[in-house]
Amino acid sequence: MRVIRADGAGGPEVLVVHEVPRPEAKAGEVLIEVTAAGMNRGDVMQRHGHYPPPEGVTDVLGLEVSGTIAEVGDGVEGWSPGDECVALLAGGGYAEYVAVDARQVIRPPRGMDLVTAGGFIEVAATVISNLDLAELTSGETFLVHGGAGGIGSFAIQYAKSLGAKVVATAGQPQKLDLCRELGADVAVSYHDDWAAAVKDLGGVDVILDSIGAKYLDAHVSLLKRDGRMVTIGLQKGRRAELDLGLLLGKRGTLMATTLRSRSAEEKAEILARVAEVTQEGFANGVFRCVPVREFALDDVRAAHEFFDSGDHTGKLVLRP
Ligand SMILES: NC(=O)c1ccc[n+]([C@@H]2O[C@H](COP(=O)([O-])OP(=O)(O)OC[C@H]3O[C@@H](n4cnc5c(N)ncnc54)[C@H](OP(=O)(O)O)[C@@H]3O)[C@@H](O)[C@H]2O)c1
């Protein structure tokens, strides 16, 4: 079967199609025939050599897939060959087949087609687990950057479903329009003085931060009393100076998390919550699917070039 690896570190040209033996489902695992593999910013970081797979995990790229169960390993209950599923992976998704611990697999949300579902689970698990961690509640104000991107587009919708007032940033006018369509109460260009606009609103209670160093000072300044920020990405740097006095005065909380290296038990807990929130939520209109753009697995370099351009909205998926 075909898989994609990065032979070296760098641009899309390091991505290479390899032929490898098809894996088998070991005890506790299922083998999935991949319908679509979601692309994530983490894949680009891995391609650059900045996000190696955790110990013992394949170096084949890909953190999530949708597909059908091809084999069921010993001891696995509740799955049969042919069942549709989505899986949260620590790696290995850019492939025709992937074997994964059955605890990291759930059914796709009702009413969502299987190609769209290929880009669903990483975003849903990240957003839901982190906004739950930050205890975002009804009536609070929530800030997310890149509201038209993978994480941002679902973060807007989940925060709205919790009853929060949502502020989103984006880099282009059509992306700001999408933020509003998804429910953002306020959408601001991050090329303008977005921090001043958020300050005019009176600050925010919760921030989902995928930017890191560049915005740390502004973020801490904008937190309201008892405000919480969860850092999940470091797109604009990892080191910055923190004004602890400012944070202390606000009784603020800074947190930082990652999903990839969590244990199968932890992922199972997160996925149970994801299923609870989303299983009916897409069918009954609480959430809507953002457009998904498809690339053939063999066109992975073109797909990464497009991802690197930053012109995409929502999710990109690879089709084996
Ligand atoms: N910790 C975890 O477990 C975890 C899991 C999944 C993802 N993540 C992180 O979440 C982030 C988003 O991932 P993704 O897959 O959703 O990628 P994505 O679709 O490419 O989204 C990235 C977003 O960042 C926005 N952005 C870029 N530069 C910005 C700036 N200077 N100011 C404000 N926004 C800016 C972009 O906005 P425009 O498109 O409008 O330019 C884009 O929407 C990444 O940092 C990723 O590493 C973390």
mmCIF file of C-alpha atoms and ligand atoms in Angstrom:
data_model
loop_
_atom_site.group_PDB
_atom_site.id
_atom_site.type_symbol
_atom_site.label_atom_id
_atom_site.label_comp_id
_atom_site.label_asym_id
_atom_site.label_seq_id
_atom_site.Cartn_x
_atom_site.Cartn_y
_atom_site.Cartn_z
ATOM 1 C CA MET A 1 0.000 0.000 0.000
ATOM 2 C CA ARG A 2 1.044 3.615 -0.458
ATOM 3 C CA VAL A 3 2.036 5.862 2.458
ATOM 4 C CA ILE A 4 3.563 9.353 2.660
ATOM 5 C CA ARG A 5 6.753 10.073 4.565
ATOM 6 C CA ALA A 6 8.990 13.124 4.768
ATOM 7 C CA ASP A 7 12.400 12.095 3.438
ATOM 8 C CA GLY A 8 14.359 14.853 5.225
ATOM 9 C CA ALA A 9 13.042 18.187 6.496
ATOM 10 C CA GLY A 10 11.862 21.138 4.426
ATOM 11 C CA GLY A 11 9.231 22.166 1.886
ATOM 12 C CA PRO A 12 6.599 19.981 0.206
ATOM 13 C CA GLU A 13 9.312 18.468 -2.008
ATOM 14 C CA VAL A 14 10.500 16.280 0.896
ATOM 15 C CA LEU A 15 7.184 14.401 0.870
ATOM 16 C CA VAL A 16 7.542 11.044 -0.875
ATOM 17 C CA VAL A 17 5.136 8.220 -1.702
ATOM 18 C CA HIS A 18 6.474 4.890 -0.349
ATOM 19 C CA GLU A 19 5.205 1.348 -0.957
ATOM 20 C CA VAL A 20 4.997 -0.626 2.303
ATOM 21 C CA PRO A 21 3.255 -3.859 3.378
ATOM 22 C CA ARG A 22 -0.374 -3.435 4.452
ATOM 23 C CA PRO A 23 -0.569 -3.503 8.284
ATOM 24 C CA GLU A 24 -2.704 -5.970 10.248
ATOM 25 C CA ALA A 25 -4.978 -5.270 13.203
ATOM 26 C CA LYS A 26 -3.185 -6.489 16.344
ATOM 27 C CA ALA A 27 -5.059 -7.302 19.550
ATOM 28 C CA GLY A 28 -7.039 -4.254 20.650
ATOM 29 C CA GLU A 29 -6.728 -2.588 17.239
ATOM 30 C CA VAL A 30 -8.842 -2.093 14.155
ATOM 31 C CA LEU A 31 -7.516 -1.792 10.610
ATOM 32 C CA ILE A 32 -9.108 1.102 8.716
ATOM 33 C CA GLU A 33 -9.291 1.411 4.928
ATOM 34 C CA VAL A 34 -8.801 5.161 4.620
ATOM 35 C CA THR A 35 -11.407 7.239 2.789
ATOM 36 C CA ALA A 36 -9.867 10.615 3.641
ATOM 37 C CA ALA A 37 -6.912 11.760 5.723
ATOM 38 C CA GLY A 38 -7.256 15.229 7.250
ATOM 39 C CA MET A 39 -4.357 17.679 6.919
ATOM 40 C CA ASN A 40 -3.265 19.655 9.950
ATOM 41 C CA ARG A 41 -0.757 22.371 10.773
ATOM 42 C CA GLY A 42 1.068 19.707 12.815
ATOM 43 C CA ASP A 43 1.792 17.794 9.570
ATOM 44 C CA VAL A 44 3.549 20.866 8.166
ATOM 45 C CA MET A 45 5.569 21.222 11.374
ATOM 46 C CA GLN A 46 6.517 17.532 11.157
ATOM 47 C CA ARG A 47 7.553 18.034 7.510
ATOM 48 C CA HIS A 48 9.836 20.852 8.643
ATOM 49 C CA GLY A 49 11.355 18.573 11.277
ATOM 50 C CA HIS A 50 9.882 20.548 14.211
ATOM 51 C CA TYR A 51 7.262 18.035 15.372
ATOM 52 C CA PRO A 52 8.677 14.502 15.415
ATOM 53 C CA PRO A 53 6.293 11.604 16.099
ATOM 54 C CA PRO A 54 6.145 10.520 19.759
ATOM 55 C CA GLU A 55 8.330 7.538 20.796
ATOM 56 C CA GLY A 56 7.256 4.325 19.054
ATOM 57 C CA VAL A 57 4.900 6.031 16.576
ATOM 58 C CA THR A 58 5.241 5.650 12.786
ATOM 59 C CA ASP A 59 6.907 8.462 10.835
ATOM 60 C CA VAL A 60 4.157 8.259 8.201
ATOM 61 C CA LEU A 61 2.372 11.621 8.384
ATOM 62 C CA GLY A 62 -1.265 12.099 9.317
ATOM 63 C CA LEU A 63 -3.099 12.693 12.592
ATOM 64 C CA GLU A 64 -6.654 11.746 11.582
ATOM 65 C CA VAL A 65 -8.625 9.685 9.100
ATOM 66 C CA SER A 66 -12.094 8.629 8.121
ATOM 67 C CA GLY A 67 -12.772 5.273 6.514
ATOM 68 C CA THR A 68 -14.268 1.817 6.857
ATOM 69 C CA ILE A 69 -13.227 -0.969 9.193
ATOM 70 C CA ALA A 70 -11.259 -3.583 7.220
ATOM 71 C CA GLU A 71 -10.214 -5.892 10.093
ATOM 72 C CA VAL A 72 -11.004 -6.208 13.781
ATOM 73 C CA GLY A 73 -8.238 -7.351 16.143
ATOM 74 C CA ASP A 74 -8.675 -9.773 19.054
ATOM 75 C CA GLY A 75 -10.532 -8.353 22.028
ATOM 76 C CA VAL A 76 -12.195 -5.497 20.145
ATOM 77 C CA GLU A 77 -15.936 -5.213 20.569
ATOM 78 C CA GLY A 78 -18.479 -2.985 18.850
ATOM 79 C CA TRP A 79 -16.842 -2.831 15.399
ATOM 80 C CA SER A 80 -17.361 -5.035 12.311
ATOM 81 C CA PRO A 81 -15.778 -4.958 8.849
ATOM 82 C CA GLY A 82 -17.504 -2.353 6.682
ATOM 83 C CA ASP A 83 -18.461 -0.012 9.549
ATOM 84 C CA GLU A 84 -17.794 3.670 8.879
ATOM 85 C CA CYS A 85 -15.502 5.357 11.392
ATOM 86 C CA VAL A 86 -13.198 8.280 12.193
ATOM 87 C CA ALA A 87 -9.920 7.890 14.066
ATOM 88 C CA LEU A 88 -7.596 10.142 16.030
ATOM 89 C CA LEU A 89 -3.998 9.107 15.323
ATOM 90 C CA ALA A 90 -0.545 9.929 16.634
ATOM 91 C CA GLY A 91 0.671 9.360 13.045
ATOM 92 C CA GLY A 92 0.109 7.147 10.011
ATOM 93 C CA GLY A 93 -2.972 8.712 8.409
ATOM 94 C CA TYR A 94 -1.460 9.595 5.012
ATOM 95 C CA ALA A 95 -1.913 5.993 3.851
ATOM 96 C CA GLU A 96 -4.273 3.558 2.195
ATOM 97 C CA TYR A 97 -4.721 1.643 5.459
ATOM 98 C CA VAL A 98 -3.945 2.406 9.086
ATOM 99 C CA ALA A 99 -4.074 0.142 12.155
ATOM 100 C CA VAL A 100 -5.049 1.967 15.342
ATOM 101 C CA ASP A 101 -6.024 1.284 18.947
ATOM 102 C CA ALA A 102 -9.804 0.820 18.860
ATOM 103 C CA ARG A 103 -10.168 3.280 21.760
ATOM 104 C CA GLN A 104 -9.159 6.069 19.354
ATOM 105 C CA VAL A 105 -11.981 5.342 16.918
ATOM 106 C CA ILE A 106 -15.583 6.574 16.939
ATOM 107 C CA ARG A 107 -18.480 6.721 14.476
ATOM 108 C CA PRO A 108 -18.676 9.788 12.228
ATOM 109 C CA PRO A 109 -21.290 12.349 13.275
ATOM 110 C CA ARG A 110 -24.729 11.527 11.907
ATOM 111 C CA GLY A 111 -25.366 13.253 8.588
ATOM 112 C CA MET A 112 -21.688 13.987 7.844
ATOM 113 C CA ASP A 113 -20.306 12.417 4.647
ATOM 114 C CA LEU A 114 -17.195 10.295 5.035
ATOM 115 C CA VAL A 115 -14.881 12.618 3.056
ATOM 116 C CA THR A 116 -15.780 15.613 5.233
ATOM 117 C CA ALA A 117 -15.401 13.372 8.283
ATOM 118 C CA GLY A 118 -11.727 12.851 7.349
ATOM 119 C CA GLY A 119 -11.032 16.373 8.592
ATOM 120 C CA PHE A 120 -13.311 16.323 11.604
ATOM 121 C CA ILE A 121 -11.870 14.512 14.567
ATOM 122 C CA GLU A 122 -8.528 16.264 15.246
ATOM 123 C CA VAL A 123 -10.213 19.658 15.238
ATOM 124 C CA ALA A 124 -13.227 18.544 17.268
ATOM 125 C CA ALA A 125 -11.095 16.758 19.880
ATOM 126 C CA THR A 126 -8.708 19.716 20.228
ATOM 127 C CA VAL A 127 -11.398 22.373 20.455
ATOM 128 C CA ILE A 128 -13.781 20.524 22.748
ATOM 129 C CA SER A 129 -11.098 19.284 25.164
ATOM 130 C CA ASN A 130 -9.477 22.718 25.437
ATOM 131 C CA LEU A 131 -12.623 24.823 25.782
ATOM 132 C CA ASP A 132 -13.865 22.334 28.381
ATOM 133 C CA LEU A 133 -10.498 22.648 30.153
ATOM 134 C CA ALA A 134 -10.848 26.440 30.149
ATOM 135 C CA GLU A 135 -14.421 26.024 31.444
ATOM 136 C CA LEU A 136 -15.863 28.441 28.899
ATOM 137 C CA THR A 137 -19.430 29.128 29.963
ATOM 138 C CA SER A 138 -22.508 30.906 28.716
ATOM 139 C CA GLY A 139 -22.264 34.697 28.729
ATOM 140 C CA GLU A 140 -18.448 34.762 28.670
ATOM 141 C CA THR A 141 -16.422 36.312 25.848
ATOM 142 C CA PHE A 142 -14.158 34.030 23.819
ATOM 143 C CA LEU A 143 -11.312 34.899 21.400
ATOM 144 C CA VAL A 144 -9.910 32.633 18.685
ATOM 145 C CA HIS A 145 -7.441 33.507 15.913
ATOM 146 C CA GLY A 146 -7.743 32.119 12.406
ATOM 147 C CA GLY A 147 -11.504 31.684 12.662
ATOM 148 C CA ALA A 148 -11.763 30.423 9.073
ATOM 149 C CA GLY A 149 -9.071 27.743 9.565
ATOM 150 C CA GLY A 150 -9.493 24.156 10.725
ATOM 151 C CA ILE A 151 -9.374 24.762 14.485
ATOM 152 C CA GLY A 152 -10.884 28.250 14.308
ATOM 153 C CA SER A 153 -13.966 27.332 12.278
ATOM 154 C CA PHE A 154 -15.030 24.676 14.777
ATOM 155 C CA ALA A 155 -13.958 26.734 17.813
ATOM 156 C CA ILE A 156 -16.364 29.515 16.788
ATOM 157 C CA GLN A 157 -19.226 27.036 16.530
ATOM 158 C CA TYR A 158 -18.490 25.130 19.744
ATOM 159 C CA ALA A 159 -18.084 28.372 21.722
ATOM 160 C CA LYS A 160 -21.408 29.651 20.335
ATOM 161 C CA SER A 161 -23.092 26.356 21.278
ATOM 162 C CA LEU A 162 -21.902 26.972 24.859
ATOM 163 C CA GLY A 163 -23.543 30.401 24.784
ATOM 164 C CA ALA A 164 -20.353 32.481 24.619
ATOM 165 C CA LYS A 165 -19.873 35.781 22.805
ATOM 166 C CA VAL A 166 -17.282 34.992 20.123
ATOM 167 C CA VAL A 167 -14.547 37.215 18.728
ATOM 168 C CA ALA A 168 -12.554 35.778 15.807
ATOM 169 C CA THR A 169 -9.669 37.073 13.732
ATOM 170 C CA ALA A 170 -8.733 36.186 10.152
ATOM 171 C CA GLY A 171 -6.393 37.465 7.468
ATOM 172 C CA GLN A 172 -8.672 38.084 4.465
ATOM 173 C CA PRO A 173 -12.124 39.697 3.961
ATOM 174 C CA GLN A 174 -13.762 36.478 2.683
ATOM 175 C CA LYS A 175 -12.392 34.617 5.702
ATOM 176 C CA LEU A 176 -13.870 37.263 8.012
ATOM 177 C CA ASP A 177 -17.211 36.718 6.248
ATOM 178 C CA LEU A 178 -16.949 32.974 6.927
ATOM 179 C CA CYS A 179 -16.244 33.678 10.633
ATOM 180 C CA ARG A 180 -19.484 35.702 10.795
ATOM 181 C CA GLU A 181 -21.425 33.011 8.905
ATOM 182 C CA LEU A 182 -20.213 30.444 11.432
ATOM 183 C CA GLY A 183 -21.564 32.583 14.254
ATOM 184 C CA ALA A 184 -18.766 34.927 15.328
ATOM 185 C CA ASP A 185 -20.279 38.029 16.950
ATOM 186 C CA VAL A 186 -17.230 40.093 16.040
ATOM 187 C CA ALA A 187 -14.685 39.331 13.275
ATOM 188 C CA VAL A 188 -11.510 41.424 13.022
ATOM 189 C CA SER A 189 -8.613 41.346 10.562
ATOM 190 C CA TYR A 190 -5.387 40.367 12.285
ATOM 191 C CA HIS A 191 -3.593 42.735 9.899
ATOM 192 C CA ASP A 192 -5.376 45.627 11.690
ATOM 193 C CA ASP A 193 -5.131 46.551 15.361
ATOM 194 C CA TRP A 194 -7.208 43.555 16.478
ATOM 195 C CA ALA A 195 -6.087 43.974 20.107
ATOM 196 C CA ALA A 196 -7.552 47.507 20.235
ATOM 197 C CA ALA A 197 -10.833 46.186 18.825
ATOM 198 C CA VAL A 198 -10.961 43.466 21.504
ATOM 199 C CA LYS A 199 -10.087 46.007 24.196
ATOM 200 C CA ASP A 200 -13.010 48.174 23.063
ATOM 201 C CA LEU A 201 -15.261 45.172 23.720
ATOM 202 C CA GLY A 202 -14.048 45.076 27.324
ATOM 203 C CA GLY A 203 -11.568 42.188 26.986
ATOM 204 C CA VAL A 204 -12.144 38.436 26.952
ATOM 205 C CA ASP A 205 -12.688 35.644 29.463
ATOM 206 C CA VAL A 206 -11.148 32.804 27.449
ATOM 207 C CA ILE A 207 -8.582 32.694 24.642
ATOM 208 C CA LEU A 208 -7.748 29.660 22.496
ATOM 209 C CA ASP A 209 -4.218 30.623 21.475
ATOM 210 C CA SER A 210 -2.610 29.066 18.396
ATOM 211 C CA ILE A 211 -0.126 31.910 17.898
ATOM 212 C CA GLY A 212 2.192 31.855 20.931
ATOM 213 C CA ALA A 213 4.974 34.381 21.563
ATOM 214 C CA LYS A 214 3.956 37.218 19.247
ATOM 215 C CA TYR A 215 0.595 37.771 20.948
ATOM 216 C CA LEU A 216 1.446 36.802 24.547
ATOM 217 C CA ASP A 217 1.626 40.369 25.846
ATOM 218 C CA ALA A 218 -1.570 41.430 24.073
ATOM 219 C CA HIS A 219 -3.378 38.292 25.211
ATOM 220 C CA VAL A 220 -2.507 38.770 28.889
ATOM 221 C CA SER A 221 -3.494 42.456 28.642
ATOM 222 C CA LEU A 222 -6.867 41.506 27.138
ATOM 223 C CA LEU A 223 -7.799 38.850 29.693
ATOM 224 C CA LYS A 224 -10.554 39.943 32.057
ATOM 225 C CA ARG A 225 -10.360 39.177 35.766
ATOM 226 C CA ASP A 226 -10.219 35.367 36.270
ATOM 227 C CA GLY A 227 -9.545 35.019 32.532
ATOM 228 C CA ARG A 228 -8.073 31.815 31.102
ATOM 229 C CA MET A 229 -5.876 31.219 28.063
ATOM 230 C CA VAL A 230 -5.041 27.822 26.593
ATOM 231 C CA THR A 231 -2.093 27.751 24.210
ATOM 232 C CA ILE A 232 -2.359 24.973 21.619
ATOM 233 C CA GLY A 233 -0.064 26.281 18.873
ATOM 234 C CA LEU A 234 3.104 28.314 18.451
ATOM 235 C CA GLN A 235 2.693 29.631 14.906
ATOM 236 C CA LYS A 236 4.441 32.905 15.774
ATOM 237 C CA GLY A 237 7.105 31.822 18.206
ATOM 238 C CA ARG A 238 7.639 29.942 21.458
ATOM 239 C CA ARG A 239 9.626 32.399 23.621
ATOM 240 C CA ALA A 240 8.329 35.714 24.954
ATOM 241 C CA GLU A 241 8.463 37.839 28.093
ATOM 242 C CA LEU A 242 5.520 37.426 30.452
ATOM 243 C CA ASP A 243 4.359 40.233 32.753
ATOM 244 C CA LEU A 244 3.572 38.121 35.826
ATOM 245 C CA GLY A 245 2.369 41.200 37.714
ATOM 246 C CA LEU A 246 -0.310 41.817 35.110
ATOM 247 C CA LEU A 247 -1.375 38.169 35.186
ATOM 248 C CA LEU A 248 -1.447 38.151 38.983
ATOM 249 C CA GLY A 249 -3.548 41.312 39.137
ATOM 250 C CA LYS A 250 -6.145 39.661 36.927
ATOM 251 C CA ARG A 251 -5.975 36.297 38.750
ATOM 252 C CA GLY A 252 -5.352 34.944 35.266
ATOM 253 C CA THR A 253 -4.599 31.366 34.257
ATOM 254 C CA LEU A 254 -2.318 30.298 31.411
ATOM 255 C CA MET A 255 -2.479 26.682 30.231
ATOM 256 C CA ALA A 256 -0.879 24.806 27.344
ATOM 257 C CA THR A 257 -1.802 21.402 25.959
ATOM 258 C CA THR A 258 -1.153 18.945 23.174
ATOM 259 C CA LEU A 259 -3.289 16.080 21.943
ATOM 260 C CA ARG A 260 -0.892 13.946 19.915
ATOM 261 C CA SER A 261 1.192 12.469 22.707
ATOM 262 C CA ARG A 262 -1.704 11.631 25.022
ATOM 263 C CA SER A 263 -2.333 7.989 25.960
ATOM 264 C CA ALA A 264 -5.049 5.875 24.329
ATOM 265 C CA GLU A 265 -7.018 6.077 27.626
ATOM 266 C CA GLU A 266 -6.930 9.877 27.606
ATOM 267 C CA LYS A 267 -7.847 9.991 23.911
ATOM 268 C CA ALA A 268 -10.756 7.596 24.562
ATOM 269 C CA GLU A 269 -12.079 9.941 27.255
ATOM 270 C CA ILE A 270 -11.806 12.946 24.943
ATOM 271 C CA LEU A 271 -13.467 11.054 22.084
ATOM 272 C CA ALA A 272 -16.367 10.005 24.305
ATOM 273 C CA ARG A 273 -16.975 13.686 24.983
ATOM 274 C CA VAL A 274 -16.561 14.543 21.272
ATOM 275 C CA ALA A 275 -19.174 11.914 20.384
ATOM 276 C CA GLU A 276 -21.528 13.255 23.049
ATOM 277 C CA VAL A 277 -21.223 16.824 21.704
ATOM 278 C CA THR A 278 -21.188 16.120 17.968
ATOM 279 C CA GLN A 279 -22.985 12.833 17.218
ATOM 280 C CA GLU A 280 -26.286 14.630 16.628
ATOM 281 C CA GLY A 281 -24.987 18.219 16.463
ATOM 282 C CA PHE A 282 -24.275 18.261 12.715
ATOM 283 C CA ALA A 283 -27.557 16.534 11.839
ATOM 284 C CA ASN A 284 -29.664 18.915 13.930
ATOM 285 C CA GLY A 285 -27.912 22.100 12.759
ATOM 286 C CA VAL A 286 -26.042 23.107 15.931
ATOM 287 C CA PHE A 287 -22.842 22.734 13.896
ATOM 288 C CA ARG A 288 -22.285 22.996 10.165
ATOM 289 C CA CYS A 289 -19.586 21.467 8.008
ATOM 290 C CA VAL A 290 -17.170 23.938 6.451
ATOM 291 C CA PRO A 291 -16.185 23.238 2.837
ATOM 292 C CA VAL A 292 -13.527 20.534 2.539
ATOM 293 C CA ARG A 293 -11.037 20.603 -0.314
ATOM 294 C CA GLU A 294 -9.826 17.219 -1.585
ATOM 295 C CA PHE A 295 -6.445 16.218 -3.019
ATOM 296 C CA ALA A 296 -5.343 12.771 -4.213
ATOM 297 C CA LEU A 297 -2.848 11.131 -1.843
ATOM 298 C CA ASP A 298 -0.298 11.031 -4.681
ATOM 299 C CA ASP A 299 -0.684 14.842 -5.023
ATOM 300 C CA VAL A 300 0.439 15.391 -1.438
ATOM 301 C CA ARG A 301 3.112 17.918 -2.490
ATOM 302 C CA ALA A 302 0.510 20.105 -4.238
ATOM 303 C CA ALA A 303 -1.754 19.756 -1.196
ATOM 304 C CA HIS A 304 1.012 20.943 1.150
ATOM 305 C CA GLU A 305 1.936 23.802 -1.200
ATOM 306 C CA PHE A 306 -1.673 24.960 -1.043
ATOM 307 C CA PHE A 307 -1.766 24.552 2.753
ATOM 308 C CA ASP A 308 1.477 26.552 3.021
ATOM 309 C CA SER A 309 0.000 29.364 0.898
ATOM 310 C CA GLY A 310 -2.545 30.058 3.676
ATOM 311 C CA ASP A 311 -5.297 30.532 1.082
ATOM 312 C CA HIS A 312 -7.424 27.649 2.372
ATOM 313 C CA THR A 313 -10.507 27.889 4.535
ATOM 314 C CA GLY A 314 -11.683 25.003 6.714
ATOM 315 C CA LYS A 315 -10.041 21.641 6.109
ATOM 316 C CA LEU A 316 -8.012 19.948 3.387
ATOM 317 C CA VAL A 317 -8.104 16.162 3.010
ATOM 318 C CA LEU A 318 -6.060 13.599 1.077
ATOM 319 C CA ARG A 319 -7.856 10.769 -0.767
ATOM 320 C CA PRO A 320 -5.994 7.509 -1.282
HETATM 321 N N1 LIG B 1 -2.090 21.373 20.776
HETATM 322 C C1 LIG B 1 -2.826 20.583 20.027
HETATM 323 O O1 LIG B 1 -3.206 19.483 20.453
HETATM 324 C C2 LIG B 1 -3.227 20.999 18.651
HETATM 325 C C3 LIG B 1 -4.060 20.192 17.860
HETATM 326 C C4 LIG B 1 -4.442 20.655 16.593
HETATM 327 C C5 LIG B 1 -3.982 21.885 16.135
HETATM 328 N N2 LIG B 1 -3.148 22.623 16.934
HETATM 329 C C6 LIG B 1 -2.644 23.944 16.494
HETATM 330 O O2 LIG B 1 -3.735 24.754 16.141
HETATM 331 C C7 LIG B 1 -3.309 25.708 15.158
HETATM 332 C C8 LIG B 1 -4.281 25.699 13.980
HETATM 333 O O3 LIG B 1 -4.152 24.452 13.301
HETATM 334 P P1 LIG B 1 -5.008 24.151 12.000
HETATM 335 O O4 LIG B 1 -4.692 22.739 11.616
HETATM 336 O O5 LIG B 1 -6.400 24.570 12.212
HETATM 337 O O6 LIG B 1 -4.289 25.081 10.912
HETATM 338 P P2 LIG B 1 -4.901 26.136 9.861
HETATM 339 O O7 LIG B 1 -6.188 25.638 9.313
HETATM 340 O O8 LIG B 1 -3.813 26.444 8.918
HETATM 341 O O9 LIG B 1 -5.170 27.386 10.779
HETATM 342 C C9 LIG B 1 -4.154 28.277 11.134
HETATM 343 C C10 LIG B 1 -4.820 29.610 11.322
HETATM 344 O O10 LIG B 1 -3.904 30.540 11.920
HETATM 345 C C11 LIG B 1 -4.258 31.801 11.440
HETATM 346 N N3 LIG B 1 -3.121 32.733 11.557
HETATM 347 C C12 LIG B 1 -1.924 32.641 10.943
HETATM 348 N N4 LIG B 1 -1.148 33.714 11.288
HETATM 349 C C13 LIG B 1 -1.896 34.464 12.140
HETATM 350 C C14 LIG B 1 -1.668 35.688 12.829
HETATM 351 N N5 LIG B 1 -0.501 36.358 12.739
HETATM 352 N N6 LIG B 1 -2.653 36.187 13.612
HETATM 353 C C15 LIG B 1 -3.825 35.521 13.734
HETATM 354 N N7 LIG B 1 -4.103 34.353 13.094
HETATM 355 C C16 LIG B 1 -3.157 33.847 12.304
HETATM 356 C C17 LIG B 1 -4.657 31.590 9.995
HETATM 357 O O11 LIG B 1 -5.584 32.583 9.629
HETATM 358 P P3 LIG B 1 -5.839 32.995 8.070
HETATM 359 O O12 LIG B 1 -6.093 31.722 7.318
HETATM 360 O O13 LIG B 1 -7.031 33.890 8.155
HETATM 361 O O14 LIG B 1 -4.598 33.679 7.603
HETATM 362 C C18 LIG B 1 -5.276 30.207 10.013
HETATM 363 O O15 LIG B 1 -6.688 30.245 10.044
HETATM 364 C C19 LIG B 1 -1.880 25.318 14.781
HETATM 365 O O16 LIG B 1 -1.003 26.152 15.508
HETATM 366 C C20 LIG B 1 -1.775 23.880 15.245
HETATM 367 O O17 LIG B 1 -0.442 23.520 15.528
HETATM 368 C C21 LIG B 1 -2.778 22.206 18.159
#
